[in-house]
Amino acid sequence: MLKTNFGDRTINMHQRKILFIDHTAVLGGAELSLLDLATAYRQRSQVILFADGVLRSRLESAGVKVKVIEVSEKVLELRASGGLKALKTIPELWSLAGKVAVEAKEFDFIFANSQKAFIVAALATLRNSPPVVWYLHDILTAKHFSAINRRIAVSLANRFAAKVLVNSQATGKAFVAAGGKQDLTSVVYNGFNSEPFDCVTDGEARQLRETLEVADAPLVGLFSRLSYWKGQHILLLAMKELPALHALFVGDVLFGEEEYVSYIKNLASEPELKHRVHWLGFRDDIPTLMKACDAIVHTSTEPEPFGRVIVEGQLAQRPTIASAAGGALELIEDGVSGLLFPPGDAIALSKEIQKVISDRTLVDKLAERGYHSAKANFNLAAILDSFEQGISEI
Ligand code: UDP
Ligand code: GLC
């Protein structure tokens, strides 16, 4: 059994009985991080999902016990700013909180991995559930959350959360700026294993480029769900400045933004772009795809709370160019472990891409320093230690 010391106390690692809950079963970054945590605690823990989907099968394949408590679309689409519609969900939320409180009886605490799951968990504490930990994956700013939504989330956290784990300092700062109590928070970054990246061979990466018919062209990859704030359009605009550049767009629309998808597909169909843009949809072979690229690009137009793809780009030993805001500033030292450009500035992005496709020495330096930074700071085992520390007082 793994053991670690925190002050005077010795804690048996990964032995806490945790009831993890999430409202969604699609594979976003928050859910991939849940997959790692729940897998580490699988022997004595369980996951409750409010919808069925691919996350359930991924958890079960990893040996995690999962229960799906399906809820109505009304609850899944709940917005605190939704007025009467939101009020009408209260009876269902209350009954759901009762079910969660019953399920939670034999666990040490509830771990809410999404804002909706946290609202239900907060209500469950009124029904005698064990304490609640909220893992906050979002930057609570006006751009993403209405004022009422932020007020409700922060008030519930201040009143009912035993702990608010935040996925970056930037996320923690925004929580406090929105009125959240600083002393509730602890930073727990996402953690990664480097093996899936280390074991991709040059031959496999080359083979993939050939399959994609981009054998010798400069190639960048953008790995993200299709969403306005993830900024796929910024890369498309940057590509107009770089006529030889090809790009992989990896990811699917996860949370319903079909209008944006039509907009970017339309932009990409322009004659100067259409042969250079490769839409791959959602993929499971991220390490190989990243290794097939010359550089990894992150284009969020809003501060990224953490940005898993940035660390993954570094682990793939590819120069990683990210939008300079939010958690990205904690992952990249500009010019050392990656490159940064002002959010939303396509011309600046094109210049950074130009730098890496024309300067081998710079590429090697960024790849090496980025890889070491990712391994030193975001190694999964070390992040699990910081998680243990974050929950040690509960
Ligand atoms: N991802 C994936 N397949 C895809 C596109 C993305 O597995 O086709 C993964 C990606 O490797 C990363 C996660 O989805 O681990 C996205 O997390 P990130 O924190 O970058 O952004 P989020 O979508 O959570 O805001
Ligand atoms: C959320 C954030 C993303 C972060 C992920 C995992 O999906 O948008 O930035 O990396 O959670 O914490």
mmCIF file of N, CA and C in Angstrom, residues 237-361:
data_model
loop_
_atom_site.group_PDB
_atom_site.id
_atom_site.type_symbol
_atom_site.label_atom_id
_atom_site.label_comp_id
_atom_site.label_asym_id
_atom_site.label_seq_id
_atom_site.Cartn_x
_atom_site.Cartn_y
_atom_site.Cartn_z
ATOM 1 N N LEU A 237 -7.633 31.670 -39.858
ATOM 2 C CA LEU A 237 -7.209 33.000 -40.328
ATOM 3 C C LEU A 237 -5.681 33.075 -40.412
ATOM 4 N N ALA A 238 -5.007 32.464 -39.429
ATOM 5 C CA ALA A 238 -3.528 32.461 -39.454
ATOM 6 C C ALA A 238 -3.021 31.702 -40.679
ATOM 7 N N MET A 239 -3.741 30.645 -41.076
ATOM 8 C CA MET A 239 -3.308 29.836 -42.229
ATOM 9 C C MET A 239 -3.307 30.643 -43.524
ATOM 10 N N LYS A 240 -4.138 31.673 -43.564
ATOM 11 C CA LYS A 240 -4.174 32.511 -44.776
ATOM 12 C C LYS A 240 -2.847 33.236 -44.975
ATOM 13 N N GLU A 241 -2.118 33.455 -43.882
ATOM 14 C CA GLU A 241 -0.811 34.132 -43.956
ATOM 15 C C GLU A 241 0.309 33.155 -44.293
ATOM 16 N N LEU A 242 0.020 31.868 -44.234
ATOM 17 C CA LEU A 242 1.061 30.841 -44.389
ATOM 18 C C LEU A 242 0.610 29.849 -45.463
ATOM 19 N N PRO A 243 0.828 30.179 -46.726
ATOM 20 C CA PRO A 243 0.188 29.412 -47.817
ATOM 21 C C PRO A 243 0.597 27.948 -47.936
ATOM 22 N N ALA A 244 1.710 27.535 -47.294
ATOM 23 C CA ALA A 244 2.100 26.119 -47.428
ATOM 24 C C ALA A 244 1.611 25.277 -46.256
ATOM 25 N N LEU A 245 1.112 25.953 -45.235
ATOM 26 C CA LEU A 245 0.810 25.253 -43.980
ATOM 27 C C LEU A 245 -0.461 24.396 -44.057
ATOM 28 N N HIS A 246 -0.345 23.159 -43.583
ATOM 29 C CA HIS A 246 -1.523 22.301 -43.399
ATOM 30 C C HIS A 246 -1.863 22.257 -41.913
ATOM 31 N N ALA A 247 -3.123 21.957 -41.612
ATOM 32 C CA ALA A 247 -3.502 21.859 -40.192
ATOM 33 C C ALA A 247 -4.502 20.744 -39.962
ATOM 34 N N LEU A 248 -4.290 20.030 -38.853
ATOM 35 C CA LEU A 248 -5.266 19.028 -38.410
ATOM 36 C C LEU A 248 -6.187 19.697 -37.387
ATOM 37 N N PHE A 249 -7.469 19.554 -37.573
ATOM 38 C CA PHE A 249 -8.432 20.022 -36.571
ATOM 39 C C PHE A 249 -9.033 18.771 -35.947
ATOM 40 N N VAL A 250 -8.615 18.489 -34.718
ATOM 41 C CA VAL A 250 -8.999 17.235 -34.069
ATOM 42 C C VAL A 250 -9.963 17.550 -32.923
ATOM 43 N N GLY A 251 -11.146 16.929 -32.978
ATOM 44 C CA GLY A 251 -12.141 17.206 -31.936
ATOM 45 C C GLY A 251 -13.506 17.374 -32.580
ATOM 46 N N ASP A 252 -14.510 17.272 -31.743
ATOM 47 C CA ASP A 252 -15.878 17.347 -32.253
ATOM 48 C C ASP A 252 -16.633 18.387 -31.457
ATOM 49 N N VAL A 253 -17.847 18.676 -31.895
ATOM 50 C CA VAL A 253 -18.649 19.597 -31.121
ATOM 51 C C VAL A 253 -19.225 18.782 -29.954
ATOM 52 N N LEU A 254 -18.960 19.216 -28.719
ATOM 53 C CA LEU A 254 -19.407 18.404 -27.578
ATOM 54 C C LEU A 254 -20.624 19.006 -26.892
ATOM 55 N N PHE A 255 -20.681 20.310 -26.851
ATOM 56 C CA PHE A 255 -21.765 20.931 -26.091
ATOM 57 C C PHE A 255 -22.642 21.819 -26.976
ATOM 58 N N GLY A 256 -22.967 21.295 -28.199
ATOM 59 C CA GLY A 256 -23.956 21.924 -29.057
ATOM 60 C C GLY A 256 -23.633 23.336 -29.526
ATOM 61 N N GLU A 257 -22.709 23.482 -30.467
ATOM 62 C CA GLU A 257 -22.466 24.812 -31.056
ATOM 63 C C GLU A 257 -22.421 24.662 -32.567
ATOM 64 N N GLU A 258 -23.498 24.090 -33.105
ATOM 65 C CA GLU A 258 -23.526 23.766 -34.532
ATOM 66 C C GLU A 258 -23.354 25.000 -35.429
ATOM 67 N N GLU A 259 -23.859 26.145 -34.952
ATOM 68 C CA GLU A 259 -23.732 27.374 -35.767
ATOM 69 C C GLU A 259 -22.260 27.724 -35.985
ATOM 70 N N TYR A 260 -21.474 27.575 -34.913
ATOM 71 C CA TYR A 260 -20.039 27.869 -35.021
ATOM 72 C C TYR A 260 -19.383 26.883 -35.988
ATOM 73 N N VAL A 261 -19.818 25.622 -35.920
ATOM 74 C CA VAL A 261 -19.232 24.611 -36.804
ATOM 75 C C VAL A 261 -19.502 24.989 -38.266
ATOM 76 N N SER A 262 -20.725 25.428 -38.566
ATOM 77 C CA SER A 262 -21.023 25.847 -39.949
ATOM 78 C C SER A 262 -20.121 27.009 -40.344
ATOM 79 N N TYR A 263 -19.914 27.933 -39.411
ATOM 80 C CA TYR A 263 -19.082 29.110 -39.708
ATOM 81 C C TYR A 263 -17.645 28.697 -40.051
ATOM 82 N N ILE A 264 -17.050 27.819 -39.229
ATOM 83 C CA ILE A 264 -15.636 27.471 -39.499
ATOM 84 C C ILE A 264 -15.512 26.559 -40.721
ATOM 85 N N LYS A 265 -16.510 25.688 -40.910
ATOM 86 C CA LYS A 265 -16.429 24.796 -42.092
ATOM 87 C C LYS A 265 -16.546 25.646 -43.352
ATOM 88 N N ASN A 266 -17.359 26.672 -43.280
ATOM 89 C CA ASN A 266 -17.536 27.558 -44.414
ATOM 90 C C ASN A 266 -16.240 28.333 -44.687
ATOM 91 N N LEU A 267 -15.641 28.843 -43.617
ATOM 92 C CA LEU A 267 -14.368 29.569 -43.743
ATOM 93 C C LEU A 267 -13.300 28.662 -44.362
ATOM 94 N N ALA A 268 -13.273 27.411 -43.910
ATOM 95 C CA ALA A 268 -12.238 26.478 -44.371
ATOM 96 C C ALA A 268 -12.470 26.021 -45.811
ATOM 97 N N SER A 269 -13.676 26.263 -46.336
ATOM 98 C CA SER A 269 -13.954 25.786 -47.693
ATOM 99 C C SER A 269 -13.483 26.785 -48.746
ATOM 100 N N GLU A 270 -12.940 27.931 -48.311
ATOM 101 C CA GLU A 270 -12.411 28.900 -49.281
ATOM 102 C C GLU A 270 -11.270 28.242 -50.057
ATOM 103 N N PRO A 271 -11.148 28.564 -51.369
ATOM 104 C CA PRO A 271 -10.151 27.871 -52.207
ATOM 105 C C PRO A 271 -8.739 27.889 -51.625
ATOM 106 N N GLU A 272 -8.340 29.010 -50.993
ATOM 107 C CA GLU A 272 -6.945 29.076 -50.496
ATOM 108 C C GLU A 272 -6.709 28.171 -49.280
ATOM 109 N N LEU A 273 -7.789 27.655 -48.686
ATOM 110 C CA LEU A 273 -7.619 26.831 -47.476
ATOM 111 C C LEU A 273 -8.035 25.376 -47.656
ATOM 112 N N LYS A 274 -8.972 25.141 -48.565
ATOM 113 C CA LYS A 274 -9.677 23.854 -48.476
ATOM 114 C C LYS A 274 -8.799 22.605 -48.616
ATOM 115 N N HIS A 275 -7.682 22.700 -49.348
ATOM 116 C CA HIS A 275 -6.844 21.497 -49.484
ATOM 117 C C HIS A 275 -5.868 21.344 -48.329
ATOM 118 N N ARG A 276 -5.869 22.324 -47.433
ATOM 119 C CA ARG A 276 -4.861 22.306 -46.363
ATOM 120 C C ARG A 276 -5.460 22.087 -44.982
ATOM 121 N N VAL A 277 -6.793 22.018 -44.956
ATOM 122 C CA VAL A 277 -7.482 21.870 -43.666
ATOM 123 C C VAL A 277 -8.004 20.438 -43.557
ATOM 124 N N HIS A 278 -7.640 19.752 -42.480
ATOM 125 C CA HIS A 278 -8.025 18.343 -42.318
ATOM 126 C C HIS A 278 -8.893 18.210 -41.068
ATOM 127 N N TRP A 279 -10.172 17.930 -41.280
ATOM 128 C CA TRP A 279 -11.092 17.764 -40.142
ATOM 129 C C TRP A 279 -11.091 16.299 -39.740
ATOM 130 N N LEU A 280 -10.632 15.991 -38.556
ATOM 131 C CA LEU A 280 -10.530 14.574 -38.165
ATOM 132 C C LEU A 280 -11.604 14.136 -37.182
ATOM 133 N N GLY A 281 -12.420 15.057 -36.668
ATOM 134 C CA GLY A 281 -13.435 14.672 -35.683
ATOM 135 C C GLY A 281 -12.783 14.248 -34.369
ATOM 136 N N PHE A 282 -13.573 13.615 -33.493
ATOM 137 C CA PHE A 282 -13.036 13.183 -32.195
ATOM 138 C C PHE A 282 -12.160 11.959 -32.375
ATOM 139 N N ARG A 283 -10.959 11.975 -31.799
ATOM 140 C CA ARG A 283 -10.034 10.848 -31.953
ATOM 141 C C ARG A 283 -9.514 10.382 -30.600
ATOM 142 N N ASP A 284 -9.148 9.100 -30.559
ATOM 143 C CA ASP A 284 -8.583 8.544 -29.330
ATOM 144 C C ASP A 284 -7.065 8.424 -29.404
ATOM 145 N N ASP A 285 -6.496 8.656 -30.598
ATOM 146 C CA ASP A 285 -5.045 8.466 -30.772
ATOM 147 C C ASP A 285 -4.299 9.810 -30.748
ATOM 148 N N ILE A 286 -4.567 10.583 -29.682
ATOM 149 C CA ILE A 286 -3.973 11.928 -29.585
ATOM 150 C C ILE A 286 -2.436 11.899 -29.616
ATOM 151 N N PRO A 287 -1.772 11.006 -28.847
ATOM 152 C CA PRO A 287 -0.299 11.034 -28.870
ATOM 153 C C PRO A 287 0.275 10.847 -30.285
ATOM 154 N N THR A 288 -0.257 9.899 -31.045
ATOM 155 C CA THR A 288 0.285 9.672 -32.394
ATOM 156 C C THR A 288 -0.003 10.875 -33.287
ATOM 157 N N LEU A 289 -1.218 11.408 -33.180
ATOM 158 C CA LEU A 289 -1.559 12.571 -34.007
ATOM 159 C C LEU A 289 -0.657 13.760 -33.675
ATOM 160 N N MET A 290 -0.402 13.959 -32.376
ATOM 161 C CA MET A 290 0.462 15.091 -32.007
ATOM 162 C C MET A 290 1.867 14.894 -32.526
ATOM 163 N N LYS A 291 2.348 13.637 -32.420
ATOM 164 C CA LYS A 291 3.712 13.371 -32.900
ATOM 165 C C LYS A 291 3.808 13.505 -34.417
ATOM 166 N N ALA A 292 2.677 13.394 -35.110
ATOM 167 C CA ALA A 292 2.704 13.550 -36.568
ATOM 168 C C ALA A 292 2.814 15.031 -36.966
ATOM 169 N N CYS A 293 2.566 15.922 -36.016
ATOM 170 C CA CYS A 293 2.574 17.364 -36.314
ATOM 171 C C CYS A 293 3.953 17.981 -36.089
ATOM 172 N N ASP A 294 4.198 19.124 -36.733
ATOM 173 C CA ASP A 294 5.435 19.867 -36.483
ATOM 174 C C ASP A 294 5.278 20.783 -35.275
ATOM 175 N N ALA A 295 4.051 21.195 -35.008
ATOM 176 C CA ALA A 295 3.805 22.053 -33.836
ATOM 177 C C ALA A 295 2.354 21.874 -33.413
ATOM 178 N N ILE A 296 2.111 22.142 -32.120
ATOM 179 C CA ILE A 296 0.749 22.051 -31.576
ATOM 180 C C ILE A 296 0.292 23.479 -31.274
ATOM 181 N N VAL A 297 -0.941 23.758 -31.659
ATOM 182 C CA VAL A 297 -1.451 25.116 -31.512
ATOM 183 C C VAL A 297 -2.664 25.114 -30.583
ATOM 184 N N HIS A 298 -2.710 26.101 -29.702
ATOM 185 C CA HIS A 298 -3.860 26.260 -28.795
ATOM 186 C C HIS A 298 -4.372 27.681 -29.014
ATOM 187 N N THR A 299 -5.664 27.821 -29.318
ATOM 188 C CA THR A 299 -6.122 29.125 -29.824
ATOM 189 C C THR A 299 -7.278 29.743 -29.028
ATOM 190 N N SER A 300 -7.474 29.343 -27.788
ATOM 191 C CA SER A 300 -8.646 29.850 -27.060
ATOM 192 C C SER A 300 -8.663 31.381 -27.036
ATOM 193 N N THR A 301 -9.842 31.923 -27.279
ATOM 194 C CA THR A 301 -9.963 33.388 -27.318
ATOM 195 C C THR A 301 -10.271 33.950 -25.927
ATOM 196 N N GLU A 302 -10.643 33.060 -25.016
ATOM 197 C CA GLU A 302 -10.896 33.430 -23.623
ATOM 198 C C GLU A 302 -9.854 32.711 -22.764
ATOM 199 N N PRO A 303 -9.588 33.216 -21.537
ATOM 200 C CA PRO A 303 -8.604 32.526 -20.683
ATOM 201 C C PRO A 303 -8.954 31.050 -20.492
ATOM 202 N N GLU A 304 -8.004 30.193 -20.825
ATOM 203 C CA GLU A 304 -8.195 28.749 -20.682
ATOM 204 C C GLU A 304 -8.018 28.399 -19.208
ATOM 205 N N PRO A 305 -8.979 27.705 -18.590
ATOM 206 C CA PRO A 305 -8.814 27.400 -17.161
ATOM 207 C C PRO A 305 -7.532 26.611 -16.864
ATOM 208 N N PHE A 306 -7.300 25.542 -17.624
ATOM 209 C CA PHE A 306 -6.039 24.803 -17.484
ATOM 210 C C PHE A 306 -5.452 24.609 -18.887
ATOM 211 N N GLY A 307 -6.012 23.679 -19.662
ATOM 212 C CA GLY A 307 -5.521 23.464 -21.028
ATOM 213 C C GLY A 307 -4.705 22.193 -21.137
ATOM 214 N N ARG A 308 -5.412 21.055 -21.043
ATOM 215 C CA ARG A 308 -4.731 19.755 -21.099
ATOM 216 C C ARG A 308 -3.901 19.621 -22.369
ATOM 217 N N VAL A 309 -4.456 20.122 -23.483
ATOM 218 C CA VAL A 309 -3.777 19.917 -24.768
ATOM 219 C C VAL A 309 -2.389 20.567 -24.800
ATOM 220 N N ILE A 310 -2.204 21.595 -23.978
ATOM 221 C CA ILE A 310 -0.892 22.264 -23.963
ATOM 222 C C ILE A 310 0.149 21.316 -23.358
ATOM 223 N N VAL A 311 -0.195 20.713 -22.227
ATOM 224 C CA VAL A 311 0.748 19.776 -21.588
ATOM 225 C C VAL A 311 0.958 18.563 -22.512
ATOM 226 N N GLU A 312 -0.115 18.111 -23.153
ATOM 227 C CA GLU A 312 0.027 16.959 -24.055
ATOM 228 C C GLU A 312 0.956 17.293 -25.225
ATOM 229 N N GLY A 313 0.853 18.507 -25.755
ATOM 230 C CA GLY A 313 1.754 18.937 -26.836
ATOM 231 C C GLY A 313 3.201 18.904 -26.373
ATOM 232 N N GLN A 314 3.414 19.337 -25.123
ATOM 233 C CA GLN A 314 4.784 19.312 -24.583
ATOM 234 C C GLN A 314 5.269 17.875 -24.415
ATOM 235 N N LEU A 315 4.370 16.988 -23.949
ATOM 236 C CA LEU A 315 4.774 15.582 -23.776
ATOM 237 C C LEU A 315 5.060 14.911 -25.118
ATOM 238 N N ALA A 316 4.406 15.413 -26.169
ATOM 239 C CA ALA A 316 4.661 14.862 -27.514
ATOM 240 C C ALA A 316 5.976 15.408 -28.087
ATOM 241 N N GLN A 317 6.633 16.269 -27.320
ATOM 242 C CA GLN A 317 7.900 16.887 -27.738
ATOM 243 C C GLN A 317 7.740 17.670 -29.030
ATOM 244 N N ARG A 318 6.659 18.411 -29.089
ATOM 245 C CA ARG A 318 6.432 19.300 -30.218
ATOM 246 C C ARG A 318 6.328 20.725 -29.684
ATOM 247 N N PRO A 319 6.882 21.702 -30.409
ATOM 248 C CA PRO A 319 6.739 23.077 -29.947
ATOM 249 C C PRO A 319 5.251 23.399 -29.804
ATOM 250 N N THR A 320 4.896 23.959 -28.663
ATOM 251 C CA THR A 320 3.484 24.218 -28.392
ATOM 252 C C THR A 320 3.270 25.721 -28.309
ATOM 253 N N ILE A 321 2.344 26.192 -29.124
ATOM 254 C CA ILE A 321 2.080 27.635 -29.214
ATOM 255 C C ILE A 321 0.699 27.873 -28.622
ATOM 256 N N ALA A 322 0.636 28.659 -27.554
ATOM 257 C CA ALA A 322 -0.656 28.803 -26.872
ATOM 258 C C ALA A 322 -1.035 30.262 -26.703
ATOM 259 N N SER A 323 -2.315 30.445 -26.552
ATOM 260 C CA SER A 323 -2.902 31.750 -26.354
ATOM 261 C C SER A 323 -2.610 32.203 -24.911
ATOM 262 N N ALA A 324 -2.026 33.400 -24.795
ATOM 263 C CA ALA A 324 -1.446 33.847 -23.513
ATOM 264 C C ALA A 324 -2.486 34.368 -22.529
ATOM 265 N N ALA A 325 -3.169 33.470 -21.858
ATOM 266 C CA ALA A 325 -4.131 33.883 -20.828
ATOM 267 C C ALA A 325 -4.465 32.692 -19.955
ATOM 268 N N GLY A 326 -4.979 32.964 -18.758
ATOM 269 C CA GLY A 326 -5.472 31.903 -17.876
ATOM 270 C C GLY A 326 -4.398 30.896 -17.518
ATOM 271 N N GLY A 327 -4.816 29.624 -17.463
ATOM 272 C CA GLY A 327 -3.919 28.552 -17.039
ATOM 273 C C GLY A 327 -2.724 28.378 -17.960
ATOM 274 N N ALA A 328 -2.852 28.752 -19.238
ATOM 275 C CA ALA A 328 -1.740 28.573 -20.189
ATOM 276 C C ALA A 328 -0.474 29.253 -19.676
ATOM 277 N N LEU A 329 -0.651 30.355 -18.938
ATOM 278 C CA LEU A 329 0.518 31.091 -18.431
ATOM 279 C C LEU A 329 1.234 30.310 -17.331
ATOM 280 N N GLU A 330 0.534 29.331 -16.763
ATOM 281 C CA GLU A 330 1.174 28.481 -15.735
ATOM 282 C C GLU A 330 1.824 27.248 -16.363
ATOM 283 N N LEU A 331 1.554 27.019 -17.653
ATOM 284 C CA LEU A 331 2.059 25.809 -18.317
ATOM 285 C C LEU A 331 3.242 26.102 -19.223
ATOM 286 N N ILE A 332 3.300 27.355 -19.707
ATOM 287 C CA ILE A 332 4.340 27.693 -20.690
ATOM 288 C C ILE A 332 5.135 28.901 -20.228
ATOM 289 N N GLU A 333 6.457 28.765 -20.268
ATOM 290 C CA GLU A 333 7.319 29.943 -20.117
ATOM 291 C C GLU A 333 7.674 30.358 -21.537
ATOM 292 N N ASP A 334 7.251 31.553 -21.900
ATOM 293 C CA ASP A 334 7.345 31.979 -23.301
ATOM 294 C C ASP A 334 8.789 31.938 -23.811
ATOM 295 N N GLY A 335 8.963 31.264 -24.951
ATOM 296 C CA GLY A 335 10.290 31.197 -25.561
ATOM 297 C C GLY A 335 11.167 30.110 -24.955
ATOM 298 N N VAL A 336 10.670 29.466 -23.890
ATOM 299 C CA VAL A 336 11.463 28.429 -23.225
ATOM 300 C C VAL A 336 10.770 27.071 -23.363
ATOM 301 N N SER A 337 9.580 26.941 -22.753
ATOM 302 C CA SER A 337 8.890 25.642 -22.818
ATOM 303 C C SER A 337 7.723 25.674 -23.809
ATOM 304 N N GLY A 338 7.661 26.733 -24.598
ATOM 305 C CA GLY A 338 6.611 26.882 -25.603
ATOM 306 C C GLY A 338 6.596 28.335 -26.039
ATOM 307 N N LEU A 339 5.597 28.677 -26.849
ATOM 308 C CA LEU A 339 5.485 30.066 -27.295
ATOM 309 C C LEU A 339 4.082 30.569 -26.973
ATOM 310 N N LEU A 340 3.985 31.861 -26.689
ATOM 311 C CA LEU A 340 2.680 32.444 -26.360
ATOM 312 C C LEU A 340 2.364 33.559 -27.353
ATOM 313 N N PHE A 341 1.080 33.742 -27.628
ATOM 314 C CA PHE A 341 0.671 34.870 -28.487
ATOM 315 C C PHE A 341 -0.602 35.477 -27.892
ATOM 316 N N PRO A 342 -0.893 36.749 -28.190
ATOM 317 C CA PRO A 342 -2.074 37.376 -27.591
ATOM 318 C C PRO A 342 -3.362 36.682 -28.059
ATOM 319 N N PRO A 343 -4.279 36.367 -27.129
ATOM 320 C CA PRO A 343 -5.516 35.664 -27.496
ATOM 321 C C PRO A 343 -6.253 36.367 -28.637
ATOM 322 N N GLY A 344 -6.671 35.578 -29.608
ATOM 323 C CA GLY A 344 -7.495 36.128 -30.699
ATOM 324 C C GLY A 344 -6.707 36.796 -31.805
ATOM 325 N N ASP A 345 -5.381 36.855 -31.700
ATOM 326 C CA ASP A 345 -4.581 37.585 -32.698
ATOM 327 C C ASP A 345 -4.003 36.604 -33.729
ATOM 328 N N ALA A 346 -4.725 36.459 -34.852
ATOM 329 C CA ALA A 346 -4.344 35.464 -35.868
ATOM 330 C C ALA A 346 -3.009 35.804 -36.522
ATOM 331 N N ILE A 347 -2.742 37.087 -36.693
ATOM 332 C CA ILE A 347 -1.478 37.479 -37.343
ATOM 333 C C ILE A 347 -0.298 37.118 -36.427
ATOM 334 N N ALA A 348 -0.468 37.416 -35.133
ATOM 335 C CA ALA A 348 0.599 37.068 -34.180
ATOM 336 C C ALA A 348 0.806 35.554 -34.167
ATOM 337 N N LEU A 349 -0.282 34.802 -34.231
ATOM 338 C CA LEU A 349 -0.161 33.333 -34.253
ATOM 339 C C LEU A 349 0.608 32.898 -35.500
ATOM 340 N N SER A 350 0.267 33.495 -36.650
ATOM 341 C CA SER A 350 0.942 33.074 -37.893
ATOM 342 C C SER A 350 2.456 33.325 -37.767
ATOM 343 N N LYS A 351 2.825 34.415 -37.088
ATOM 344 C CA LYS A 351 4.268 34.709 -36.930
ATOM 345 C C LYS A 351 4.952 33.669 -36.042
ATOM 346 N N GLU A 352 4.267 33.251 -34.988
ATOM 347 C CA GLU A 352 4.857 32.232 -34.101
ATOM 348 C C GLU A 352 4.991 30.899 -34.850
ATOM 349 N N ILE A 353 3.983 30.569 -35.665
ATOM 350 C CA ILE A 353 4.062 29.314 -36.434
ATOM 351 C C ILE A 353 5.227 29.410 -37.422
ATOM 352 N N GLN A 354 5.342 30.578 -38.072
ATOM 353 C CA GLN A 354 6.432 30.775 -39.035
ATOM 354 C C GLN A 354 7.790 30.553 -38.362
ATOM 355 N N LYS A 355 7.913 31.066 -37.115
ATOM 356 C CA LYS A 355 9.178 30.893 -36.385
ATOM 357 C C LYS A 355 9.515 29.416 -36.248
ATOM 358 N N VAL A 356 8.530 28.614 -35.828
ATOM 359 C CA VAL A 356 8.875 27.209 -35.566
ATOM 360 C C VAL A 356 9.045 26.400 -36.849
ATOM 361 N N ILE A 357 8.382 26.808 -37.940
ATOM 362 C CA ILE A 357 8.605 25.982 -39.138
ATOM 363 C C ILE A 357 9.895 26.366 -39.867
ATOM 364 N N SER A 358 10.508 27.467 -39.426
ATOM 365 C CA SER A 358 11.729 27.851 -40.140
ATOM 366 C C SER A 358 12.993 27.797 -39.259
ATOM 367 N N ASP A 359 12.862 27.395 -38.001
ATOM 368 C CA ASP A 359 14.024 27.441 -37.118
ATOM 369 C C ASP A 359 14.169 26.128 -36.327
ATOM 370 N N ARG A 360 14.979 25.247 -36.881
ATOM 371 C CA ARG A 360 15.167 23.905 -36.295
ATOM 372 C C ARG A 360 15.720 23.982 -34.857
ATOM 373 N N THR A 361 16.657 24.923 -34.650
ATOM 374 C CA THR A 361 17.262 25.031 -33.313
ATOM 375 C C THR A 361 16.207 25.400 -32.282
#
